[in-house]
Amino acid sequence: MASRSCANFLDLASGGLLDIPQTPRTLPRVMTVPGIISDADGYDSNDGDSDATSSGSRERKIIVANMLPLHAKRDTETGRWCFSLDEDLLLLHLKDGFSSDTEVIYVGSLKADIDASEQEEVAQKLLDDFNCVPTFLPHDLQKKFYLGFCKQHLWPLFHYMLPMCPDHGDRFDRVLWQAYVSANKIFADKVMEVINPDDDCVWVHDYHLMVLPTFLRKRFNRIKLGFFLHSPFPSSEIYRTLPVRDEILRGLLNCDLIGFHTFDYARHFLSCCSRMLGLDYESKRGHIGLDYFGRTVYIKILPVGVHMGRLESVLNLPATATKIKEIEKQFDGKKLILGIDDMDIFKGISLKLLAMEQLLQQHPGMRGKVVLVQIVNPARGSGKDVQEAKKETYLTAKRINEVYGSPNYEPVVLIDRPVPRFEKSAYYAVAECCIVNAVRDGMNLVPYKYIVCRQGTPIMDEALGRERDSPHTSMLVVSEFIGCSPSLSGAIRVNPWDIDAVADAMTLAINMRDSEKQLRHEKHYRYVSTHDVAYWACSFAQDLERACRDHYSKRCWGIGLGLGFRVLSLSPSFRRLSIDHIVSAYRKTERRAIFLDYDGTVVPETSIIKSPGPEVISVLKTLCSDPNNTVFIVSGRGRSSLSEWLAPCEMLGIAAEHGYFIRWNKTSEWETNHLGADLEWKKIVEPVMRSYTEATDGSNIEIKESALVWHHQDADPDFGSCQAKELLDHLESVLANEPAVVKRGQHIVEVKPQVLRPSSISVSLSLSVCVRARACKLDD
């Protein structure tokens, strides 16, 4: 499918054509017509694929993320750095989805500042021992990049928080944006140091690195490149407020595959591409694809999963069973509702506490019988908003405990300290209900972990003295605004802002029959256990391979400067005309027929003024002044407009309305290709189009002598497209027995006679020109 982005081939000239990579799988150079071959074929490639050394037959995946999956600590005795794998990180778990002989290389930053004098030694150690490549961002750059642009701009914006005033987020700062770009460039450079671009796949993670794909695609035009966004992607109304919105969108579109947790996030991204870049998408055999300058960028929708083995191994620890017994004893006779959240403004902890307060107020009989245990993970960011959220949480919990508590009963138990993994697993296993009340969250794996822990393991059951075949139950109350919500069909979904509804949901969860709790739990466990992190990684890797399947079956040119760089991908048969060849052929021939399109050739498609400028008029007059030239403008526009705009060119031929009307020069009469056309159908079509024009702001009707065209390029993209589809169906219905055809094009719906075929008329025009030229030659 064609996209507006590829319509103007003047971008080729402005961006400069890059060479086709000279790789072992490069396309053969074929000269099908003398002198007509791409200039790029013979030059050294800027793609750089041939520069990298092959890693052999072993498959490699390069995982790029903001942080490496490592712990770093300096040994107090030796003063040397010690490193260990962070077994809890998703990046480490996803390699389980790859084949056993796949080599995984990680590129990212360390959570520690390494002195410049130690960086080379540390880098070699990390590569040798952990297959990790550290980026070593300078401290000031790291601060502006992560704490600045990522946390002050992108994170709030992607969670629907706009900086309406200084107290609610920081305004856009171009210095921080430049730091973001610089950091992404350093990450890209590190990838280039280790990549074999012919074979390796690169998988970039999250919003910290959204322009990195542009740097990699510019260096290696055919790189296999995927990206997964772990945060929400906001609606176009929110995203469009970002001053660098186009640069980030184009960065993501330089990937082959872009992954999202939910369809909502993907839909918002596609809407932004449509509204801001004019790109349309379509479903290709179940896969969503965007046509971007000849490349198909695929969209992947799949929520991430948990690592089943890791969770079950923690459940099997003796410390976990001991902690479970302690918790059961501590809350004996009470039903435990569990919340585990990071301390930030989007997790809705205070809203959860208010719902608990409402529950206790509405149901006095549940006082002393229900406890909300809220575990607060350390905040990932710092700032006034985090401190305010923390303060509000403590004040609310204190008030609830003072009003509804007693010496032996605290309705709300806040645990605000580092909690080891076995202790969290113990709380998961004991909790009657788990509530995730975030107002906005990319995914949130807490519900998945809760389900696995409630299922338990045979070893844990034995340690606790439980029967192996005893039924398992669980209940979930989840916010509608978190990524895992669509996959948990048995959960009670709530609007976290509706305090009454959340309180009712918690009451329902606590009082539900065990048989129903068991059915819901079994449904959730089947999904979570089969859609784990390995399944997610494997599925993404397979789709990335499929998305890159046609890389070497097309010709690629890099166009655009800076962050506007993109790759133009065309079929192998495409050849760029050589200017030298055209000039040579022009001078050698005695008779020449020159056909020029109007919109996009004589005048830019984006121009509001549709008449050609003085320079273009001068060129056309020069071409027409040569008696050996026959020059025609071929356009879908009406003859009156073209006659007016091209009036200074007296010897110029015009084929208006796709050749329905033809005039050989200004003094000749118009020739009409009637072909027996019956135009009575226009009386039916025009009223229908007018009704759609009145209902669609920004649309208009172009009335031609041979056709009627409804334009919606200035309407809202989504509404205009929807109306065009409705109009197409409507017109096809009313014109079923009329000699007219309805066609939908780029932002248009056109009705024309059945016998009027632009292609056949163009051929007829070409033959007429050739016949006249032959006649003139014989006369000479």
Coordinates of C-alpha atoms in Angstrom, one line a residue, residues 159-372:
H159 CA 1.4 8.1 31.9
Y160 CA -0.9 10.9 30.8
M161 CA 0.5 13.6 33.0
L162 CA 1.0 17.0 31.2
P163 CA 3.1 19.8 32.7
M164 CA 0.2 22.3 32.9
C165 CA 2.0 24.3 35.5
P166 CA 5.4 24.2 37.3
D167 CA 3.9 22.3 40.2
H168 CA 2.8 19.4 37.9
G169 CA 5.8 18.3 36.0
D170 CA 8.7 20.1 34.2
R171 CA 8.3 21.9 30.9
F172 CA 10.1 20.7 27.9
D173 CA 13.9 21.4 28.1
R174 CA 15.8 21.1 24.8
V175 CA 19.1 20.6 26.8
L176 CA 17.7 17.5 28.3
W177 CA 16.5 16.3 24.9
Q178 CA 20.0 16.7 23.5
A179 CA 21.3 14.7 26.4
Y180 CA 18.7 12.0 25.5
V181 CA 19.9 11.9 21.9
S182 CA 23.6 11.8 22.9
A183 CA 23.0 8.9 25.3
N184 CA 21.1 7.0 22.6
K185 CA 24.0 7.6 20.3
I186 CA 26.5 6.2 22.8
F187 CA 24.3 3.1 23.2
A188 CA 24.2 2.7 19.4
D189 CA 28.0 3.0 19.2
K190 CA 28.4 0.2 21.7
V191 CA 26.1 -2.0 19.7
M192 CA 28.1 -1.3 16.6
E193 CA 31.3 -2.5 18.3
V194 CA 29.9 -6.0 18.8
I195 CA 27.4 -6.6 16.1
N196 CA 27.6 -8.8 13.0
P197 CA 24.8 -7.0 11.0
D198 CA 24.3 -9.9 8.5
D199 CA 23.2 -12.3 11.2
D200 CA 22.6 -10.8 14.6
C201 CA 19.2 -9.6 15.9
V202 CA 19.0 -6.5 18.0
W203 CA 16.2 -6.1 20.5
V204 CA 15.9 -2.7 22.1
H205 CA 13.8 -2.2 25.3
D206 CA 11.7 0.6 26.6
Y207 CA 11.2 4.4 26.3
H208 CA 14.8 5.3 27.3
L209 CA 16.1 4.3 23.9
M210 CA 13.5 5.3 21.3
V211 CA 15.8 7.1 18.9
L212 CA 18.6 4.5 19.1
P213 CA 17.1 2.6 16.1
T214 CA 17.7 5.6 13.8
F215 CA 21.5 5.5 14.5
L216 CA 21.6 1.7 14.0
R217 CA 19.5 1.8 10.8
K218 CA 21.7 4.6 9.4
R219 CA 24.8 2.6 9.9
F220 CA 23.3 -0.8 8.8
N221 CA 20.4 -0.4 6.4
R222 CA 19.4 -4.1 6.6
I223 CA 19.9 -4.6 10.4
K224 CA 17.4 -6.9 12.1
L225 CA 16.0 -4.6 14.7
G226 CA 13.1 -5.0 17.2
F227 CA 11.8 -2.7 19.9
F228 CA 9.5 -3.4 22.8
L229 CA 7.8 -0.6 24.9
H230 CA 7.2 -1.7 28.5
S231 CA 5.3 1.5 29.4
P232 CA 2.0 2.7 28.1
F233 CA 1.9 4.6 24.9
P234 CA -0.5 7.6 25.3
S235 CA -3.3 8.7 23.0
S236 CA -2.5 11.1 20.2
E237 CA -4.0 14.0 22.1
I238 CA -1.4 13.6 24.8
Y239 CA 1.6 12.5 22.7
R240 CA 1.2 15.3 20.2
T241 CA 2.1 17.9 22.9
L242 CA 5.7 16.6 22.9
P243 CA 7.8 19.0 20.8
V244 CA 10.0 16.2 19.5
R245 CA 7.1 13.9 18.7
D246 CA 8.1 13.3 15.0
E247 CA 11.7 12.4 15.8
I248 CA 10.7 9.8 18.3
L249 CA 8.0 8.3 16.0
R250 CA 10.5 8.1 13.2
G251 CA 13.1 6.5 15.5
L252 CA 10.6 3.7 16.3
L253 CA 9.7 3.3 12.7
N254 CA 13.3 2.5 11.9
C255 CA 12.7 -0.8 13.6
D256 CA 11.3 -3.9 11.8
L257 CA 9.1 -4.9 14.7
I258 CA 7.6 -2.8 17.5
G259 CA 6.0 -4.5 20.5
F260 CA 3.3 -3.4 22.9
H261 CA 1.7 -5.0 25.9
T262 CA -1.9 -4.2 24.8
F263 CA -3.9 -3.3 21.7
D264 CA -4.7 0.1 23.3
Y265 CA -1.1 1.1 23.4
A266 CA -0.6 -0.1 19.8
R267 CA -3.7 1.7 18.6
H268 CA -2.5 4.9 20.1
F269 CA 0.9 4.5 18.4
L270 CA -0.8 3.8 15.0
S271 CA -3.1 6.8 15.5
C272 CA 0.0 9.1 16.1
C273 CA 1.6 7.7 13.0
S274 CA -1.5 8.5 11.0
R275 CA -2.2 11.9 12.4
M276 CA 1.4 13.2 12.5
L277 CA 3.2 11.4 9.7
G278 CA 0.3 10.5 7.4
L279 CA 0.9 6.8 7.6
D280 CA -1.8 4.2 7.3
Y281 CA -1.7 0.6 8.5
E282 CA -3.3 -2.6 7.4
S283 CA -3.6 -6.1 8.7
K284 CA -1.7 -8.6 6.7
R285 CA -2.7 -12.2 7.5
G286 CA -3.3 -11.4 11.1
H287 CA -0.3 -9.1 11.5
I288 CA -0.5 -5.3 11.7
G289 CA 1.9 -3.6 9.3
L290 CA 2.8 0.0 8.5
D291 CA 4.2 0.9 5.1
Y292 CA 7.1 3.3 5.8
F293 CA 9.0 4.3 2.6
G294 CA 8.6 0.8 1.1
R295 CA 9.5 -1.0 4.3
T296 CA 6.8 -2.8 6.3
V297 CA 7.1 -2.1 10.0
Y298 CA 5.2 -4.7 11.9
I299 CA 3.3 -4.2 15.2
K300 CA 3.4 -6.9 17.9
I301 CA 0.8 -7.1 20.7
L302 CA 1.7 -9.5 23.5
P303 CA 1.9 -8.9 27.2
V304 CA 5.1 -10.1 28.9
G305 CA 4.9 -13.0 31.4
V306 CA 6.7 -14.1 34.5
H307 CA 9.5 -16.6 35.0
M308 CA 7.7 -19.7 36.4
G309 CA 10.8 -21.5 37.4
R310 CA 12.2 -18.5 39.4
L311 CA 8.9 -18.0 41.3
E312 CA 8.5 -21.7 42.1
S313 CA 12.1 -22.0 43.2
V314 CA 11.5 -19.2 45.8
L315 CA 8.3 -20.9 46.9
N316 CA 10.3 -24.1 47.6
L317 CA 12.7 -22.3 50.0
P318 CA 12.4 -23.3 53.6
A319 CA 12.4 -19.6 54.5
T320 CA 9.3 -19.1 52.5
A321 CA 7.3 -21.9 54.3
T322 CA 8.5 -20.5 57.6
K323 CA 7.4 -17.0 56.7
I324 CA 4.0 -18.3 55.5
K325 CA 3.4 -19.9 58.9
E326 CA 4.4 -16.6 60.7
I327 CA 2.0 -14.6 58.5
E328 CA -0.9 -17.0 59.0
K329 CA -0.3 -16.9 62.8
Q330 CA -0.1 -13.1 62.8
F331 CA -3.4 -12.7 60.9
D332 CA -5.2 -15.7 62.3
G333 CA -8.9 -15.3 61.9
K334 CA -8.6 -12.4 59.4
K335 CA -8.8 -12.3 55.7
L336 CA -5.7 -10.6 54.1
I337 CA -5.9 -8.3 51.1
L338 CA -2.5 -7.6 49.6
G339 CA -1.1 -4.7 47.6
I340 CA 2.5 -4.5 46.3
D341 CA 3.4 -1.3 44.5
D342 CA 6.3 1.1 43.8
M343 CA 6.0 4.4 45.6
D344 CA 5.0 6.8 42.8
I345 CA 2.0 8.9 41.9
F346 CA 0.7 6.5 39.3
K347 CA 0.3 3.4 41.4
G348 CA -2.9 4.6 43.2
I349 CA -1.8 3.6 46.7
S350 CA -3.7 6.4 48.4
L351 CA -6.9 5.6 46.3
K352 CA -6.6 2.0 47.4
L353 CA -6.4 3.1 51.1
L354 CA -9.5 5.3 50.6
A355 CA -11.4 2.3 49.2
M356 CA -10.4 0.2 52.2
E357 CA -11.7 3.0 54.4
Q358 CA -15.0 3.0 52.5
L359 CA -15.2 -0.8 52.9
L360 CA -14.8 -0.5 56.7
Q361 CA -17.3 2.3 56.9
Q362 CA -20.0 0.6 54.8
H363 CA -19.6 -2.8 56.4
P364 CA -19.0 -2.6 60.2
G365 CA -19.2 -6.4 60.4
M366 CA -16.0 -6.7 58.5
R367 CA -14.0 -4.6 61.0
G368 CA -11.5 -6.8 62.8
K369 CA -11.9 -9.4 60.1
V370 CA -10.2 -7.8 57.0
V371 CA -6.6 -6.5 56.8
L372 CA -5.0 -4.6 53.9

